[in-house]
Short mmCIF file of C-alpha atoms in Angstrom, two decimals:
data_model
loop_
_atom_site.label_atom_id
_atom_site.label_comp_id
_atom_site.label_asym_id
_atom_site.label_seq_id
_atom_site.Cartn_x
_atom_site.Cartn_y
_atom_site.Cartn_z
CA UNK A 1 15.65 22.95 -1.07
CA UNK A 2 12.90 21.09 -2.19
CA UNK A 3 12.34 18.90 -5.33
CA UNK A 4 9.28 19.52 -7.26
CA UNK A 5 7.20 16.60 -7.38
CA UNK A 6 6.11 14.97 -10.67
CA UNK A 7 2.31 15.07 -11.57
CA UNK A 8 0.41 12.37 -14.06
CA UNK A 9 -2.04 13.39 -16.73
CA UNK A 10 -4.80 12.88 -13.77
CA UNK A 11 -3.60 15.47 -11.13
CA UNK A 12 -6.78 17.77 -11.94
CA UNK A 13 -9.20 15.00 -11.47
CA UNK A 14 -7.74 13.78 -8.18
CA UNK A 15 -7.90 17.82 -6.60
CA UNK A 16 -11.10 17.97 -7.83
CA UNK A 17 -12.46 14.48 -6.32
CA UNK A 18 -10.95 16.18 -3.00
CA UNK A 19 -8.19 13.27 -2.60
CA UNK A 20 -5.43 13.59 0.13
CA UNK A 21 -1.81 13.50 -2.26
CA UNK A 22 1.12 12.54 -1.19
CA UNK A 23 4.89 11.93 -2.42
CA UNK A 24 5.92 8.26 -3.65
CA UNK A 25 8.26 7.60 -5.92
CA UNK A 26 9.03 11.63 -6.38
CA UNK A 27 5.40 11.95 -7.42
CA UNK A 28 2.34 13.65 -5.99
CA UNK A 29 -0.28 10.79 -6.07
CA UNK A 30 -3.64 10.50 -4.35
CA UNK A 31 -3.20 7.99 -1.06
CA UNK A 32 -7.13 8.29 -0.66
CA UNK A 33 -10.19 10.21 -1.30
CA UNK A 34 -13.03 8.33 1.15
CA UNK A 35 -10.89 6.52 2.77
CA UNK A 36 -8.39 3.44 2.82
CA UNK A 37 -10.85 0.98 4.02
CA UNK A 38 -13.60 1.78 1.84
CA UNK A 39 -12.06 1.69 -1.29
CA UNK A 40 -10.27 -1.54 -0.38
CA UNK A 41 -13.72 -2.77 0.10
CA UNK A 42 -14.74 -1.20 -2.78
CA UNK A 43 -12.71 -3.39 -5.12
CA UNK A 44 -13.28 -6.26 -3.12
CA UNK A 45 -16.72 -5.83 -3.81
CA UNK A 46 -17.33 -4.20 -6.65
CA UNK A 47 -14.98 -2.21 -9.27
CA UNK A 48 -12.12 0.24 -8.09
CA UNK A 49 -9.78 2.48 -10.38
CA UNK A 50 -6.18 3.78 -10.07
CA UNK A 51 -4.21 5.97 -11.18
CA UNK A 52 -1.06 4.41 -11.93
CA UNK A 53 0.40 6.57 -14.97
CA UNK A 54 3.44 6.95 -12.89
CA UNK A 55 4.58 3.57 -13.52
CA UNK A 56 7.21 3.17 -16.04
CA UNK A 57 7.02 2.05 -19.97
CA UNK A 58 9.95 0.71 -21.21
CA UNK A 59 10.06 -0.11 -25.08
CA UNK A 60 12.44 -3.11 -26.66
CA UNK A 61 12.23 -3.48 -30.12
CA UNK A 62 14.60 -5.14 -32.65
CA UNK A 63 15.29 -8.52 -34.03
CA UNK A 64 17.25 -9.51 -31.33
CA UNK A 65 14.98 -7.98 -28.25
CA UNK A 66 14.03 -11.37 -27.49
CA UNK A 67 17.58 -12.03 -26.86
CA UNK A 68 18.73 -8.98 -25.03
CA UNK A 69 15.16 -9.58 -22.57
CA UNK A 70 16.28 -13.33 -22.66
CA UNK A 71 19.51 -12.35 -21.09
CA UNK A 72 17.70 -10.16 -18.98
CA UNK A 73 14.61 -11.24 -17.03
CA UNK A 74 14.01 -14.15 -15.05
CA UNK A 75 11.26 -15.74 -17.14
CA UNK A 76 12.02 -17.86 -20.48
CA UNK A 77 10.65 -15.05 -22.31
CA UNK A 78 10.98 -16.84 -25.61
CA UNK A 79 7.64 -18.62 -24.82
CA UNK A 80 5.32 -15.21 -24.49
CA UNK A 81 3.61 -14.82 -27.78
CA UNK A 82 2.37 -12.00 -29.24
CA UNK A 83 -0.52 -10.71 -26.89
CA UNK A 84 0.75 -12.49 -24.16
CA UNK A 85 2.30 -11.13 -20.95
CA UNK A 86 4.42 -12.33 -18.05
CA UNK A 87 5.36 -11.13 -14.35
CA UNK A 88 9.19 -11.65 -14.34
CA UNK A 89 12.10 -9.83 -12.69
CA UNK A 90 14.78 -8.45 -13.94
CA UNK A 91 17.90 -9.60 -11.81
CA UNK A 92 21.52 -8.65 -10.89
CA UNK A 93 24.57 -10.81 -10.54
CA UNK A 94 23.87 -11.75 -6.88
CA UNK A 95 20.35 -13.22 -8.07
CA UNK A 96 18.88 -10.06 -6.50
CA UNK A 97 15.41 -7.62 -7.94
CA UNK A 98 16.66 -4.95 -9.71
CA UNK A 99 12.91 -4.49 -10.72
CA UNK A 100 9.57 -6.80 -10.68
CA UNK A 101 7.84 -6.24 -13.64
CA UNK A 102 5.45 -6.86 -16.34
CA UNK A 103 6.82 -8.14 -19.88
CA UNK A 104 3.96 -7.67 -22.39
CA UNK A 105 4.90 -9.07 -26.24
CA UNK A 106 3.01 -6.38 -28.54
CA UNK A 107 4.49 -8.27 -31.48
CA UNK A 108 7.07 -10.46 -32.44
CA UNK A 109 9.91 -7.75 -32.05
CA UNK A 110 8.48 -5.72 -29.80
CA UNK A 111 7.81 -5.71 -25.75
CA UNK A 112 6.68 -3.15 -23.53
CA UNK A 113 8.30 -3.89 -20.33
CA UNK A 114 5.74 -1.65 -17.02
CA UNK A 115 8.21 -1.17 -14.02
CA UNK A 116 7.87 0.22 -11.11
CA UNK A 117 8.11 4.18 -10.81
CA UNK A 118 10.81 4.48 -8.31
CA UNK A 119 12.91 1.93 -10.84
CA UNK A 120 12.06 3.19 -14.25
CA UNK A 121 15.29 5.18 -14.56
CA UNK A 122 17.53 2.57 -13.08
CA UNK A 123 15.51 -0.24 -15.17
CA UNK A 124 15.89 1.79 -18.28
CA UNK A 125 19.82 2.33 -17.83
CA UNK A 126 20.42 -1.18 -16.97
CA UNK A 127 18.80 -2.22 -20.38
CA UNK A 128 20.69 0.23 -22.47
CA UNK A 129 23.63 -1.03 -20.94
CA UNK A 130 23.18 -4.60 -22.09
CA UNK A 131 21.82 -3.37 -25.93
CA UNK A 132 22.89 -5.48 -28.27
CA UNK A 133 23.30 -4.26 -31.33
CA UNK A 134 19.45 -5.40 -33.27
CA UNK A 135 17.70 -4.56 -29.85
CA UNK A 136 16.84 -0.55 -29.67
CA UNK A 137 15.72 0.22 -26.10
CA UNK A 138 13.21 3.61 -24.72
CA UNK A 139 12.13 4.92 -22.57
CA UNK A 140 8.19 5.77 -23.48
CA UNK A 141 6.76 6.56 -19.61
CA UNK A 142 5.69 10.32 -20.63
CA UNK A 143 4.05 9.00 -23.84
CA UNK A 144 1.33 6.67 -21.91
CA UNK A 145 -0.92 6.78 -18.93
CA UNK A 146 -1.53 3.64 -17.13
CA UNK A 147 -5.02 3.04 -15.01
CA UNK A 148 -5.89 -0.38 -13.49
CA UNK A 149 -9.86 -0.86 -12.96
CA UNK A 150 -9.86 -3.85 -10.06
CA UNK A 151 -12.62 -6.33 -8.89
CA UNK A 152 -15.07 -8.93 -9.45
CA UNK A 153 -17.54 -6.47 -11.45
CA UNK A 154 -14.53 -4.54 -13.80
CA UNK A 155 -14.51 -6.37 -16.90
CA UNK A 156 -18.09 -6.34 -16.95
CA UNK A 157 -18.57 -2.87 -16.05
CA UNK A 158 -16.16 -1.81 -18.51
CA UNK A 159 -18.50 -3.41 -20.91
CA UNK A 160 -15.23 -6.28 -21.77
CA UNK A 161 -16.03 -9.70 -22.33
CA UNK A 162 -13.85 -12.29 -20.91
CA UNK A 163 -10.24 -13.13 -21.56
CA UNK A 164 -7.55 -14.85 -20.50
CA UNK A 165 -5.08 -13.41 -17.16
CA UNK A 166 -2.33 -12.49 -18.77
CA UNK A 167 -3.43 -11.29 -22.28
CA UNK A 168 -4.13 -8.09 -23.68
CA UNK A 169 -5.83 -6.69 -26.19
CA UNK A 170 -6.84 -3.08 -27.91
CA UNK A 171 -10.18 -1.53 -27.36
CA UNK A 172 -12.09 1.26 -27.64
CA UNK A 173 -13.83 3.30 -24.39
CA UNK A 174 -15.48 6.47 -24.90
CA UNK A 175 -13.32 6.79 -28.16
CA UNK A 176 -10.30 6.13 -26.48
CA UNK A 177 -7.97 3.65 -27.82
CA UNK A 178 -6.12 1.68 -25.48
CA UNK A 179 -4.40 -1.02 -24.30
CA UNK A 180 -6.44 -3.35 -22.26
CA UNK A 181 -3.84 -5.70 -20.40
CA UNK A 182 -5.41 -8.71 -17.75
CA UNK A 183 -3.28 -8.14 -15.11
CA UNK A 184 -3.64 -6.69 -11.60
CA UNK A 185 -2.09 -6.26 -8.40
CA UNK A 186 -5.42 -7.10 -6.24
CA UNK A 187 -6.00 -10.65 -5.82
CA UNK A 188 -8.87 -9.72 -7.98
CA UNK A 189 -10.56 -9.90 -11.64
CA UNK A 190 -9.77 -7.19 -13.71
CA UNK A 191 -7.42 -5.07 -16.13
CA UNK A 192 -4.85 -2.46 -16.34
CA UNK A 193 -5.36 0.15 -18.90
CA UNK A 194 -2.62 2.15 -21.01
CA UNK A 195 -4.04 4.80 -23.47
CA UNK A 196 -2.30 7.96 -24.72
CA UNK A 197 -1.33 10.51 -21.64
CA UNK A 198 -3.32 13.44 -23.67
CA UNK A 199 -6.60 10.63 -23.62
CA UNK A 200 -5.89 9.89 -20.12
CA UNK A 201 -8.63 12.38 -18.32
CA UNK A 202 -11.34 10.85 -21.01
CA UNK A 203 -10.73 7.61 -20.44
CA UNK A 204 -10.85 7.90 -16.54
CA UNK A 205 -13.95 9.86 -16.79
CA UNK A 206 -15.27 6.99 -18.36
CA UNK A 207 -14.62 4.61 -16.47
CA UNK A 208 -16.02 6.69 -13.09
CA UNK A 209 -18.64 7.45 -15.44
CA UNK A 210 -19.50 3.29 -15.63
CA UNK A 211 -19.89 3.22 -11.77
CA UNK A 212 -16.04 2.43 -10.73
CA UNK A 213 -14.61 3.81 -7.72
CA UNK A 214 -11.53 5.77 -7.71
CA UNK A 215 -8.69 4.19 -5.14
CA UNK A 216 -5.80 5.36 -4.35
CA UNK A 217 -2.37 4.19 -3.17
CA UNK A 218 -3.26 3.70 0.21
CA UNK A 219 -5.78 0.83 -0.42
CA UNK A 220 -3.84 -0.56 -3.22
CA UNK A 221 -0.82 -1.36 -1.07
CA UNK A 222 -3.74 -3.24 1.64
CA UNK A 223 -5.25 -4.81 -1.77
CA UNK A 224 -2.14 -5.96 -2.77
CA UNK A 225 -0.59 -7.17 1.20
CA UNK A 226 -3.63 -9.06 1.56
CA UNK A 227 -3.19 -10.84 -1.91
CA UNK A 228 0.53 -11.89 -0.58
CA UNK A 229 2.39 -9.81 -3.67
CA UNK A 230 5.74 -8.56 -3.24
CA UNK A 231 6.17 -4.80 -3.34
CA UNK A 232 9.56 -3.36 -5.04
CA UNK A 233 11.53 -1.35 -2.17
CA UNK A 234 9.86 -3.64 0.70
CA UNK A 235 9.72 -7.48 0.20
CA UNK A 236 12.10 -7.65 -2.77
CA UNK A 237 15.40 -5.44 -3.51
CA UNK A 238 18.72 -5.68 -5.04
CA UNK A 239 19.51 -7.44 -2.02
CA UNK A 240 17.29 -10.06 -1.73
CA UNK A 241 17.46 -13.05 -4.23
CA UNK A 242 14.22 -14.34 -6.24
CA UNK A 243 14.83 -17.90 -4.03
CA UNK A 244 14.54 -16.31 -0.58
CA UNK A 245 11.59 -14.36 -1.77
CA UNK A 246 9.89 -16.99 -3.20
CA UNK A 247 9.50 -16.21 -6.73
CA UNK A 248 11.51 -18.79 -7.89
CA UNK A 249 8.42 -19.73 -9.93
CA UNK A 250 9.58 -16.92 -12.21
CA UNK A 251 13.14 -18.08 -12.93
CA UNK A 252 13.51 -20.24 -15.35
CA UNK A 253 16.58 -22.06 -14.24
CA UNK A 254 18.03 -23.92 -16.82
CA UNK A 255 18.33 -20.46 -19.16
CA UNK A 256 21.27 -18.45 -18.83
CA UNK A 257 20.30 -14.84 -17.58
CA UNK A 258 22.07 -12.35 -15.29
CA UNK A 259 22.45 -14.40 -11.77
CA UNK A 260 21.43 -17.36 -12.79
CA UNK A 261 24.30 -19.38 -11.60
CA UNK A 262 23.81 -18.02 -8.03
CA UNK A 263 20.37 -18.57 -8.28
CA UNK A 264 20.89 -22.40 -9.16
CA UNK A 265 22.78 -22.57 -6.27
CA UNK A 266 20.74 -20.71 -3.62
CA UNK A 267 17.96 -23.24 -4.85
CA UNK A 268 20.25 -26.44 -4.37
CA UNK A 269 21.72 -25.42 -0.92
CA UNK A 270 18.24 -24.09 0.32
CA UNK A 271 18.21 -20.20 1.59
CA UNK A 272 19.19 -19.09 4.50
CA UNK A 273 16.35 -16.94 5.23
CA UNK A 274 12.44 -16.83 3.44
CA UNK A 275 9.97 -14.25 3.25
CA UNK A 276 7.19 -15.31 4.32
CA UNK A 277 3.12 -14.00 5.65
CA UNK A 278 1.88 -13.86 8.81
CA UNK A 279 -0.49 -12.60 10.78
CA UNK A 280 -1.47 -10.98 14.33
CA UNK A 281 -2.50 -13.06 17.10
CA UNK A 282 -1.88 -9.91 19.42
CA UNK A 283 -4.16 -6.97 18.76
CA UNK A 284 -1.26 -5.15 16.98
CA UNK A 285 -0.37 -3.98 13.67
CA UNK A 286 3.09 -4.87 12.33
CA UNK A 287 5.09 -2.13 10.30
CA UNK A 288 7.82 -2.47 7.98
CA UNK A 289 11.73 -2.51 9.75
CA UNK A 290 10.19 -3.78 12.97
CA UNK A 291 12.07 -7.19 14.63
CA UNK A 292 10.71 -10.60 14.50
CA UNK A 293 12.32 -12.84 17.00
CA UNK A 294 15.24 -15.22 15.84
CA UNK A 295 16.61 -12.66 13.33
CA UNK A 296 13.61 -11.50 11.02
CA UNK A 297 12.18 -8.56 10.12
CA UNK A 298 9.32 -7.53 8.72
CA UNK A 299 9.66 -6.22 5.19
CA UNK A 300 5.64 -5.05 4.90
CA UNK A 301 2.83 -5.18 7.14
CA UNK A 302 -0.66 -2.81 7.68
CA UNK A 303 -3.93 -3.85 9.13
CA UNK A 304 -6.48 -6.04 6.56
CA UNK A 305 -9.46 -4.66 5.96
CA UNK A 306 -11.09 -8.28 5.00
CA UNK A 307 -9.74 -10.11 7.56
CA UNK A 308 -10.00 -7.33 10.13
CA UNK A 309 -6.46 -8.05 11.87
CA UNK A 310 -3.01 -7.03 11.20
CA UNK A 311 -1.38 -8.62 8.40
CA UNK A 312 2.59 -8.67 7.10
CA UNK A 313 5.48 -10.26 5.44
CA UNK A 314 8.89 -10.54 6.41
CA UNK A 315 12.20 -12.44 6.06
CA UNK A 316 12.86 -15.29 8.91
CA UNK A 317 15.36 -17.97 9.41
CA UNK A 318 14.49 -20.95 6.84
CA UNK A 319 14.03 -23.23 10.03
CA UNK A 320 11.56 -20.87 11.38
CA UNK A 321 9.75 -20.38 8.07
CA UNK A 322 7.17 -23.38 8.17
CA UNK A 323 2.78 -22.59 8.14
CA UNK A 324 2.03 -22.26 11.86
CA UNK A 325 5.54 -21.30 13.58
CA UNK A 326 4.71 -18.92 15.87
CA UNK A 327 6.79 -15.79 15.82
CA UNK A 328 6.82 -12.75 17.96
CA UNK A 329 7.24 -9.34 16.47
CA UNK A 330 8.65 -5.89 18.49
CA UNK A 331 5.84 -3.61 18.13
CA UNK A 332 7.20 -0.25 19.26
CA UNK A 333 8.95 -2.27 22.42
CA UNK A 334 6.32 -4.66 22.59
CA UNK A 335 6.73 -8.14 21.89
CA UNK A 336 3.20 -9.05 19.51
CA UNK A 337 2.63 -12.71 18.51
CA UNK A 338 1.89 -13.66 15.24
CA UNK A 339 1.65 -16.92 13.09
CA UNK A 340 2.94 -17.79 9.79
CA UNK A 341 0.32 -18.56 7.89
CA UNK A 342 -0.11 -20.57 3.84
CA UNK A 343 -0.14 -17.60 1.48
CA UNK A 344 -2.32 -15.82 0.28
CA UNK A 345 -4.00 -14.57 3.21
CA UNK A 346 -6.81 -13.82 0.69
CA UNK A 347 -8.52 -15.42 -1.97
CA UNK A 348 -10.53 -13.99 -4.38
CA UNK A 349 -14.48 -14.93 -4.05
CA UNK A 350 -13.94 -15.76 -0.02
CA UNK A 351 -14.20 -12.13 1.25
CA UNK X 1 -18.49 6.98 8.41
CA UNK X 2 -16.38 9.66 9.92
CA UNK X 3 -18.52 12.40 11.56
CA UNK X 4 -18.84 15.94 10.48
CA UNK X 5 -16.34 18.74 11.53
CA UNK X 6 -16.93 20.09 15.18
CA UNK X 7 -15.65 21.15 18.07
CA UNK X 8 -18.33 21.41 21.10
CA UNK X 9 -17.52 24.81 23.18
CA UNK X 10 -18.27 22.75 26.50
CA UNK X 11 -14.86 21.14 26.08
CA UNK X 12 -10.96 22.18 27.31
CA UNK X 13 -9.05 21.72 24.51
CA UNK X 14 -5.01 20.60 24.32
CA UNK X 15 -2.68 21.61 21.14
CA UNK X 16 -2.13 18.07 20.18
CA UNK X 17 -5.90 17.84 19.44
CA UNK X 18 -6.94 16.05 22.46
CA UNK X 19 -9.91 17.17 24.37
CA UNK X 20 -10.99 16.97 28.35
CA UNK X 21 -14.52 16.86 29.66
CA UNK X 22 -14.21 18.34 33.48
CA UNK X 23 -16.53 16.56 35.36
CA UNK X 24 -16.16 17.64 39.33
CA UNK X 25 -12.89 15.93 39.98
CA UNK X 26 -12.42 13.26 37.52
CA UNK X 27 -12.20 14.13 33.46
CA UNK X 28 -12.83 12.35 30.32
CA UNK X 29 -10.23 12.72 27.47
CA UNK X 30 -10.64 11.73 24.08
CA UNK X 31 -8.78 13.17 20.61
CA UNK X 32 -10.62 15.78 18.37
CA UNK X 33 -12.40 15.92 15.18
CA UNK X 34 -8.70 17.18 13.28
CA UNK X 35 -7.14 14.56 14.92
CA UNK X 36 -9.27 11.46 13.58
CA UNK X 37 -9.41 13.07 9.95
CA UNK X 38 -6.12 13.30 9.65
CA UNK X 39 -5.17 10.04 10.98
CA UNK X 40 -8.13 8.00 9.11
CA UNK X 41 -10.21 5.37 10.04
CA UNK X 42 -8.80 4.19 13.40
CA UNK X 43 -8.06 0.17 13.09
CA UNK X 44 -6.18 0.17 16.39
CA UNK X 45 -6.36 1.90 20.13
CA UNK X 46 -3.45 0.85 22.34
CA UNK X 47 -4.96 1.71 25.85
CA UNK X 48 -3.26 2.23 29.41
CA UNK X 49 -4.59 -0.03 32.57
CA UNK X 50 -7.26 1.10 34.75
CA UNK X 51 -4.91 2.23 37.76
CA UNK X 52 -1.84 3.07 35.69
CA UNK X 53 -1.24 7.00 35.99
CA UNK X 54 -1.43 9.65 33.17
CA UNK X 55 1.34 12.82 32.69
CA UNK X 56 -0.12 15.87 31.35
CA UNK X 57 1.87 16.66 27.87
CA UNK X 58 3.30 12.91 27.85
CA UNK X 59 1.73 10.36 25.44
CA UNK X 60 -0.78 7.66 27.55
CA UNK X 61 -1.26 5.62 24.69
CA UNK X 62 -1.31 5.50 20.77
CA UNK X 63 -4.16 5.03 18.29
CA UNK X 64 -3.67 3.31 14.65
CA UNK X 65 -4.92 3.85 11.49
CA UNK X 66 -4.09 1.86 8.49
CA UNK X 67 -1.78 4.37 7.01
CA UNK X 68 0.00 6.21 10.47
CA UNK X 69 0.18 5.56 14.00
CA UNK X 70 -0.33 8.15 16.61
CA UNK X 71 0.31 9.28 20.22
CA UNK X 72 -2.24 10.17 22.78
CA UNK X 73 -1.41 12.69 24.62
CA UNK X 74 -3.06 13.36 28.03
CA UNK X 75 -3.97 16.90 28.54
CA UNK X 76 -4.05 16.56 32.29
CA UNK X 77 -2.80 14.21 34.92
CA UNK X 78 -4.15 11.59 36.96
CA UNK X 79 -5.31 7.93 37.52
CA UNK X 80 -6.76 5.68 35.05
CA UNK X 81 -10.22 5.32 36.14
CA UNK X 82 -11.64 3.89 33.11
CA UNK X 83 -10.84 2.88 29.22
CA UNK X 84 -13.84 2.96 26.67
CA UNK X 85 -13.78 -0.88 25.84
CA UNK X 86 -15.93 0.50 22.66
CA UNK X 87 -12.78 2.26 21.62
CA UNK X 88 -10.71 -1.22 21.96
CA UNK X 89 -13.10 -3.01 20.21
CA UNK X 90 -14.25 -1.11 17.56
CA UNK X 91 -11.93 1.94 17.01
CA UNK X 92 -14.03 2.95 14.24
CA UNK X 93 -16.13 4.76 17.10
CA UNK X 94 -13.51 7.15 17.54
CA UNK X 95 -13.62 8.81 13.89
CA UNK X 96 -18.00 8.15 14.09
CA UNK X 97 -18.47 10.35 17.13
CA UNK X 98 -14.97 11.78 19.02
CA UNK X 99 -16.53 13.69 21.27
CA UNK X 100 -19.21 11.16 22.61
CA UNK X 101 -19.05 7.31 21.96
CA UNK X 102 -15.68 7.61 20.89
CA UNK X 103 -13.95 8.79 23.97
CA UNK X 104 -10.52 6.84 25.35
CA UNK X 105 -10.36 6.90 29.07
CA UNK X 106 -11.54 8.76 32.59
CA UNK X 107 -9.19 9.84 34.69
CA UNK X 108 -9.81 10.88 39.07
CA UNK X 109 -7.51 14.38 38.27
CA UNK X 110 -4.10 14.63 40.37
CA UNK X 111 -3.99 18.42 39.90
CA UNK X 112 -7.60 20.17 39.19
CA UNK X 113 -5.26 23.76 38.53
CA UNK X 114 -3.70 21.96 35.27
CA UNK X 115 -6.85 22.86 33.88
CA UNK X 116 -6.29 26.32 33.75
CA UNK X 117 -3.40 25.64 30.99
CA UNK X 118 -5.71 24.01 28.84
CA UNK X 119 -7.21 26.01 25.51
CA UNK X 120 -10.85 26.78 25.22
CA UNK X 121 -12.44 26.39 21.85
CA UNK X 122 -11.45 30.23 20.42
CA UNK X 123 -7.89 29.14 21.48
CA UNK X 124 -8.12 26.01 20.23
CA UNK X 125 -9.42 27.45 17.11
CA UNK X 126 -6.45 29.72 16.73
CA UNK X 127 -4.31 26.33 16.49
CA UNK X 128 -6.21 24.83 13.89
CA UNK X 129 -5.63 27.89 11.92
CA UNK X 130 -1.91 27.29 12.40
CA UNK X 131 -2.06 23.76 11.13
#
């Protein structure tokens, strides 16, 4: 029996551009259309778009959302102001990811949480599970399309002036109004995009229409490796506290939120284990599940198309985790070398 | 840039979408035009050693592209005379032109009658149809 896959406003425009779909997240999403390495480079270079309306919109509105989200996420929440946004996680009791997400303050008693597709459902029950009465939580995923417009010529290409990462504002393309958030999952300049689902095919033939390439999920997940960020499902999981996975830069500590106590003393007694990037010294290409010597595994891993090598993260021993510790990965039965190196492996402006 | 669809009719032709160029007693193998779309561009070829020897229908190698990782399999047996160090080096050869630059290795044949097993292009054509 086979479940039917979930399409996003955009389906028609990704047939039509002759892209190659594929499941994630019990959607059918375009993984390419030209090709993985060219639209990487393509929003290295230049401007790329995705499709991301399957991400999930979460809505928390109420006098007391601040203190249900407070309760909630990682972050100290209570310092976002209105047209402000913040990467945080939302945690379980063990200090593990339930979700990585974006927290975006519309107003003073109202947040859009974005989450990841394969968690919006989980995300969303979790949340109405801790309402408290003054805090009204919804799901709003069907009512929104989401596209993020990546690299060093976006904004300008989108006609935006500057603004800072991590703000958002609304504006106007082609007579769509929309959300224009600064946030990304690239390494690079540029925004992510929510507008109406029933405005979605306007807006995204506006932006192709201003010169930006359309990318799918293929080079978004090499954009995104090569940038050192954490994907939900790979690096990060229920399983894996924010300390081992090195995001304890979004936990504010010395709040009480779900975990936080475990997480205080994870950080105290040091992990046992950190996830950390390396990269081939072998010809090889390292692939999530695969061994790293002294009890490691890789949690992510593909070729880079910048750096023109194979590329990864994975969890290792804390004694093995230090810049330049060699480590040796089993590459279908092969032992590979590879290095740990400082993250990110990529910095915007040095392609 | 990934060449346009073909499949020369000078080739033999195996139903994993590798192809052999007969040449007297040694052959030339390389994967098809289907096989390098559907894989992408190649970022990786993991070659055999000159000398090693090559099963027909058993994999003699695997090529890589960002997304999926792929055997090679050998349409015919024999010795490892020589592996394209352009494929090695610069795998992107192998989607550019599979049927000339991009070919993986020459083998000296062990058994010149495997040959007869292999498709020719209306046969091979049938397969693609089937995909």
């Amino acid at each position: 029996m086979s479940t039917t896959l979930l399409r996003t406003p955009l389906y028609d425009r990704h047939v039509a551009l002759g892209a190659r779909l594929v499941p994630f997240a019990g959607w059918e999403m375009p993984v390419q259309y030209e090709g993985v390495i060219p639209e990487h480079r393509a929003v290295r270079a230049d401007a790329g778009v995705f499709d991301v309306s399957h991400m999930g919109e979460l809505e928390v509105e109420g006098p007391r959302a601040l203190d249900l989200l407070q309760s909630l996420l990682s972050s100290d929440v209570a310092q976002v102001e209105p047209g402000h946004a913040r990467y945080t996680l939302l945690t379980n009791e063990r200090g593990g990811i339930v979700d990585d997400l974006i927290a975006y303050r519309v107003d003073r008693f109202r947040w859009l949480l974005v989450v990841n597709a394969s968690n919006r459902d989980t995300d969303h029950a979790w949340l109405k599970e801790h309402e408290i009465s003054g805090s009204d939580v919804r799901d709003v995923s069907d009512e929104y399309a989401l596209l993020a417009v990546q690299g060093p010529h976006a904004i300008e290409k989108l006609g935006f002036g500057p603004a800072p990462w991590n703000t958002f504002a609304e504006e106007r393309i082609d007579g769509v109004e929309c959300m224009v958030n600064r946030t990304g999952y690239t390494g690079e300049d540029g925004c992510e995009i929510l507008c109406m689902a029933e405005d979605a095919a306007q807006l995204w033939d506006g932006v192709l229409a201003r010169g930006v390439t359309p990318c799918g999920l293929g080079a978004r997940d090499t954009l995104r490796l090569e940038a050192c960020l954490a994907l939900h499902g790979n690096d990060i999981t229920p399983d894996t506290d924010a300390i081992s996975a090195g995001l304890g830069w979004t936990c504010a500590l010395d709040k009480e939120f779900t975990g936080a106590d475990e997480l205080r003393r994870i950080k105290a007694e040091g992990p046992a284990r950190k996830l950390v990037p390396f990269v081939m010294e072998d010809r090889a290409i390292p692939r999530h599940g695969m061994a790293i010597d002294g009890g490691g595994d890789v949690t992510s891993g593909t070729h880079s198309p910048t750096l023109d090598v194979g590329i990864g993260m994975g969890y290792v021993p804390s004694e093995r985790a230090g810049v330049d510790t060699e480590l040796q990965i089993d590459v279908r039965g092969k032992a590979r070398r590879a290095r740990i190196v400082k993250r990110p492996f990529y910095k915007k402006g040095e392609g | 840039m990934a060449a346009a669809e073909s499949y020369p009719d000078d080739l033999k032709y195996h139903r994993e979408h590798d192809w052999a160029r007969i040449d007297g007693d040694e052959a030339v193998l390389g994967i098809t035009w289907f096989a390098q779309d559907a894989l992408g561009e190649l970022v990786h070829f993991e070659a055999p050693s000159t000398g090693s020897n090559v099963k027909a229908g058993s994999s003699y190698g695997e090529v890589e592209s960002v997304k999926a990782v792929s055997d090679v399999i050998a349409p015919l047996s024999g010795e490892v005379l020589e592996v394209n160090q352009a494929a090695v080096d610069a795998p992107e050869t192998v989607n550019e032109d599979p049927y000339g630059s991009g070919w993986l290795i020459r083998i000296r044949l062990a058994d010149p009658g495997e040959v007869d097993a292999l498709l020719d292009l209306d046969a091979y054509k049938q397969v693609l149809a089937e995909q």
